[in-house]
Tab-separated table of C-alpha atoms in Angstrom:
chain	number	residue	atom	x	y	z
A	6	GLU	CA	-2.127	-22.541	11.095
A	7	GLU	CA	-3.044	-23.321	7.501
A	8	LEU	CA	-6.384	-22.946	8.719
A	9	ASP	CA	-5.877	-18.869	10.027
A	10	HIS	CA	-4.044	-18.485	6.401
A	11	CYS	CA	-7.282	-19.429	5.127
A	12	LEU	CA	-9.873	-17.515	6.914
A	13	ALA	CA	-7.323	-14.904	6.444
A	14	THR	CA	-7.949	-14.567	2.507
A	15	PHE	CA	-11.756	-15.395	2.883
A	16	ASP	CA	-11.489	-12.514	5.306
A	17	ALA	CA	-9.754	-10.163	3.034
A	18	MET	CA	-11.426	-11.135	0.260
A	19	LEU	CA	-14.542	-10.282	1.707
A	20	SER	CA	-13.680	-6.820	2.311
A	21	LEU	CA	-11.818	-5.775	-0.684
A	22	THR	CA	-15.579	-7.815	-2.397
A	23	ARG	CA	-17.609	-4.968	0.108
A	24	ILE	CA	-15.467	-2.006	-0.775
A	25	GLU	CA	-15.637	-2.926	-4.710
A	26	GLU	CA	-19.274	-2.677	-4.904
A	27	GLY	CA	-19.666	0.203	-2.748
A	28	GLN	CA	-21.336	-1.807	0.515
A	29	GLN	CA	-18.578	0.017	2.553
A	30	ASP	CA	-19.586	3.211	3.561
A	31	LEU	CA	-16.482	5.471	2.860
A	32	GLU	CA	-15.996	7.514	6.322
A	33	LEU	CA	-14.885	10.589	4.818
A	34	GLN	CA	-13.044	13.262	7.086
A	35	PRO	CA	-10.359	15.845	6.062
A	36	LEU	CA	-7.387	14.430	6.435
A	37	SER	CA	-3.745	15.700	6.427
A	38	LEU	CA	-1.317	13.509	4.260
A	39	ASN	CA	1.575	14.658	6.646
A	40	ALA	CA	0.200	13.197	9.266
A	41	LEU	CA	-0.648	10.400	7.747
A	42	CYS	CA	2.753	10.074	6.370
A	43	GLN	CA	4.394	10.498	9.757
A	44	ASP	CA	1.726	7.700	11.437
A	45	LEU	CA	2.676	5.145	8.858
A	46	TYR	CA	6.368	6.134	9.429
A	47	GLU	CA	5.837	5.187	12.797
A	48	MET	CA	4.651	2.169	12.871
A	49	ALA	CA	6.723	0.254	10.368
A	50	GLU	CA	10.043	2.228	11.528
A	51	ALA	CA	10.920	-0.313	14.120
A	52	MET	CA	9.687	-3.488	11.438
A	53	ALA	CA	11.977	-2.180	8.753
A	54	GLU	CA	15.194	-2.138	11.454
A	55	SER	CA	13.737	-5.482	12.887
A	56	ASN	CA	14.640	-6.207	9.142
A	57	GLY	CA	18.045	-4.465	8.880
A	58	GLN	CA	16.747	-1.983	6.383
A	59	THR	CA	16.382	2.283	6.330
A	60	LEU	CA	12.911	3.716	6.738
A	61	THR	CA	13.182	7.398	6.294
A	62	LEU	CA	10.347	9.818	5.476
A	63	SER	CA	9.961	13.130	3.604
A	64	LEU	CA	7.501	15.119	3.944
A	65	ASP	CA	6.883	18.335	1.046
A	66	GLU	CA	4.144	21.091	2.887
A	67	ASP	CA	1.116	19.495	4.574
A	68	HIS	CA	-1.942	18.683	1.615
A	69	SER	CA	-5.530	18.079	2.991
A	70	VAL	CA	-7.504	15.619	1.339
A	71	MET	CA	-11.498	14.309	2.298
A	72	GLY	CA	-10.724	10.480	3.108
A	73	ASP	CA	-11.401	7.750	4.937
A	74	LYS	CA	-8.195	7.511	7.530
A	75	TYR	CA	-8.876	3.986	8.487
A	76	LEU	CA	-8.632	2.750	5.104
A	77	LEU	CA	-6.430	5.350	3.475
A	78	PHE	CA	-3.908	3.702	6.038
A	79	GLN	CA	-4.692	0.393	5.396
A	80	ALA	CA	-3.864	0.710	1.607
A	81	LEU	CA	-0.322	2.560	2.447
A	82	PHE	CA	0.648	0.576	4.839
A	83	ASN	CA	0.391	-2.708	2.709
A	84	LEU	CA	2.801	-0.701	0.118
A	85	VAL	CA	4.997	-0.282	2.832
A	86	ASP	CA	4.577	-3.556	4.407
A	87	ASN	CA	5.686	-5.140	1.400
A	88	ALA	CA	8.757	-2.955	0.811
A	89	ILE	CA	9.600	-4.463	4.035
A	90	LYS	CA	9.500	-7.787	3.197
A	91	TYR	CA	10.375	-7.684	-0.272
A	92	SER	CA	12.672	-5.594	-0.701
A	93	GLY	CA	15.986	-7.637	1.727
A	94	GLU	CA	18.353	-7.196	4.372
A	95	GLY	CA	19.746	-3.131	4.160
A	96	ALA	CA	17.503	-1.829	1.750
A	97	LYS	CA	16.595	1.551	2.000
A	98	ILE	CA	12.966	2.141	1.908
A	99	GLU	CA	11.270	5.762	1.794
A	100	ILE	CA	8.103	7.527	2.032
A	101	ALA	CA	7.682	10.623	0.329
A	102	GLN	CA	4.988	13.011	-0.073
A	103	GLN	CA	4.913	15.591	-2.574
A	104	GLY	CA	1.400	17.847	-2.876
A	105	ASN	CA	-1.620	15.154	-2.873
A	106	LEU	CA	0.786	12.009	-4.263
A	107	ILE	CA	2.748	9.577	-1.789
A	108	SER	CA	5.281	7.466	-2.599
A	109	ILE	CA	6.448	4.396	-1.385
A	110	ARG	CA	9.998	3.708	-2.941
A	111	ASP	CA	12.706	1.219	-2.043
A	112	ASN	CA	16.179	-0.049	-3.837
A	113	GLY	CA	15.010	-4.046	-3.617
A	114	PRO	CA	15.168	-6.407	-6.236
A	115	GLY	CA	12.579	-4.852	-8.717
A	116	ILE	CA	9.925	-6.396	-10.012
A	117	PRO	CA	10.157	-7.740	-13.769
A	118	ASP	CA	8.488	-5.757	-15.837
A	119	ASP	CA	6.017	-8.418	-17.624
A	120	ALA	CA	4.659	-9.166	-13.934
A	121	THR	CA	4.349	-5.245	-13.085
A	122	GLU	CA	0.631	-5.650	-14.855
A	123	ARG	CA	-0.250	-8.412	-12.445
A	124	VAL	CA	0.846	-6.895	-9.362
A	125	PHE	CA	-3.054	-5.325	-8.725
A	126	ASP	CA	-4.292	-9.185	-9.906
A	127	ARG	CA	-6.451	-10.687	-6.234
A	128	LEU	CA	-4.246	-13.214	-5.465
A	129	VAL	CA	-0.798	-13.185	-7.165
A	130	ARG	CA	1.898	-13.466	-5.517
A	131	LEU	CA	5.156	-13.319	-7.769
A	132	ASP	CA	7.579	-15.249	-5.928
A	133	PRO	CA	6.297	-18.372	-4.620
A	134	SER	CA	9.218	-19.430	-3.187
A	135	ARG	CA	9.118	-16.267	-0.855
A	136	HIS	CA	8.879	-17.393	2.651
A	137	ASN	CA	7.060	-14.452	3.936
A	138	LYS	CA	3.411	-15.578	3.786
A	139	GLY	CA	0.203	-13.443	2.400
A	140	THR	CA	-2.858	-13.520	0.921
A	141	GLY	CA	-2.131	-11.997	-2.712
A	142	LEU	CA	-4.592	-9.279	-1.652
A	143	GLY	CA	-2.868	-6.827	-0.270
A	144	LEU	CA	-1.742	-4.905	-3.529
A	145	ALA	CA	-5.406	-5.521	-4.735
A	146	MET	CA	-7.158	-4.284	-1.600
A	147	SER	CA	-4.449	-0.957	-1.820
A	148	GLN	CA	-5.711	-0.523	-5.591
A	149	VAL	CA	-9.373	-0.197	-4.621
A	150	ILE	CA	-9.482	1.866	-1.748
A	151	VAL	CA	-7.183	4.282	-3.959
A	152	GLN	CA	-9.707	4.114	-6.847
A	153	GLU	CA	-12.666	4.250	-4.249
A	154	HIS	CA	-11.058	7.849	-3.677
A	155	GLY	CA	-11.156	8.655	-6.950
A	156	GLY	CA	-7.327	8.281	-6.727
A	157	ARG	CA	-4.547	6.291	-8.823
A	158	LEU	CA	-2.041	3.935	-7.216
A	159	ASP	CA	0.826	2.691	-10.028
A	160	VAL	CA	3.862	1.218	-9.924
A	161	HIS	CA	7.378	1.945	-11.455
A	162	SER	CA	10.118	-0.883	-11.215
A	163	ASP	CA	13.365	-1.470	-12.049
A	164	LEU	CA	14.885	-5.291	-12.087
A	165	GLY	CA	17.871	-5.163	-9.599
A	166	ARG	CA	17.172	-1.531	-8.468
A	167	GLY	CA	14.072	-0.802	-6.821
A	168	THR	CA	10.217	-0.382	-7.503
A	169	GLU	CA	8.412	2.697	-6.034
A	170	PHE	CA	4.296	2.548	-5.356
A	171	VAL	CA	2.819	6.256	-6.667
A	172	VAL	CA	-0.485	6.895	-4.946
A	173	GLY	CA	-2.565	9.972	-5.888
A	174	VAL	CA	-5.239	11.455	-3.790
A	175	PRO	CA	-7.476	14.258	-5.182
A	176	LYS	CA	-8.126	16.938	-2.444
A	177	GLY	CA	-11.925	16.234	-2.634
A	178	ALA	CA	-11.012	12.332	-2.266
A	179	GLY	CA	-14.008	9.827	-2.110
A	180	VAL	CA	-16.440	12.255	-3.232
A	181	GLY	CA	-15.624	11.997	-6.582
A	182	GLY	CA	-12.773	13.751	-7.442
A	183	GLN	CA	-9.716	13.225	-9.767
A	184	CYS	CA	-6.197	12.665	-9.940
């Protein structure tokens, strides 16, 4: 089990480095953000339900971007997976799309102000006593993927009230567009 964890960490580090160094080409295609969010919701709904959580989906008018469907889905799934793992039983988690912005928000315990700057650092796990296994690379990976698409990933958290991650993907994502 420990060897599997080490191998998963190594594989994630390798993937992260490849993306950062431009060694992994983006497979750009037109993407519907509505469809991407719908897929994300369908994939995560059962996980949230098994944790006694409520997952909701709020979609605005569809927005189309050029992006790598697999990588953008991975970035967004990391955010939803973290919300499910760390927001606690009974939490409410929302996936919301408005224009070119996708937000993942929860009403969990939140992140201390002094830690929000570190959440995107490699190998950072803010609460080492957590029972959930992870590599400490998910948020770093999400940030790199979003940046490779010319976008932004921001975090807003209110201790004791919840956390929101906001992904902004420009219309010409992956081709030098800016949010």
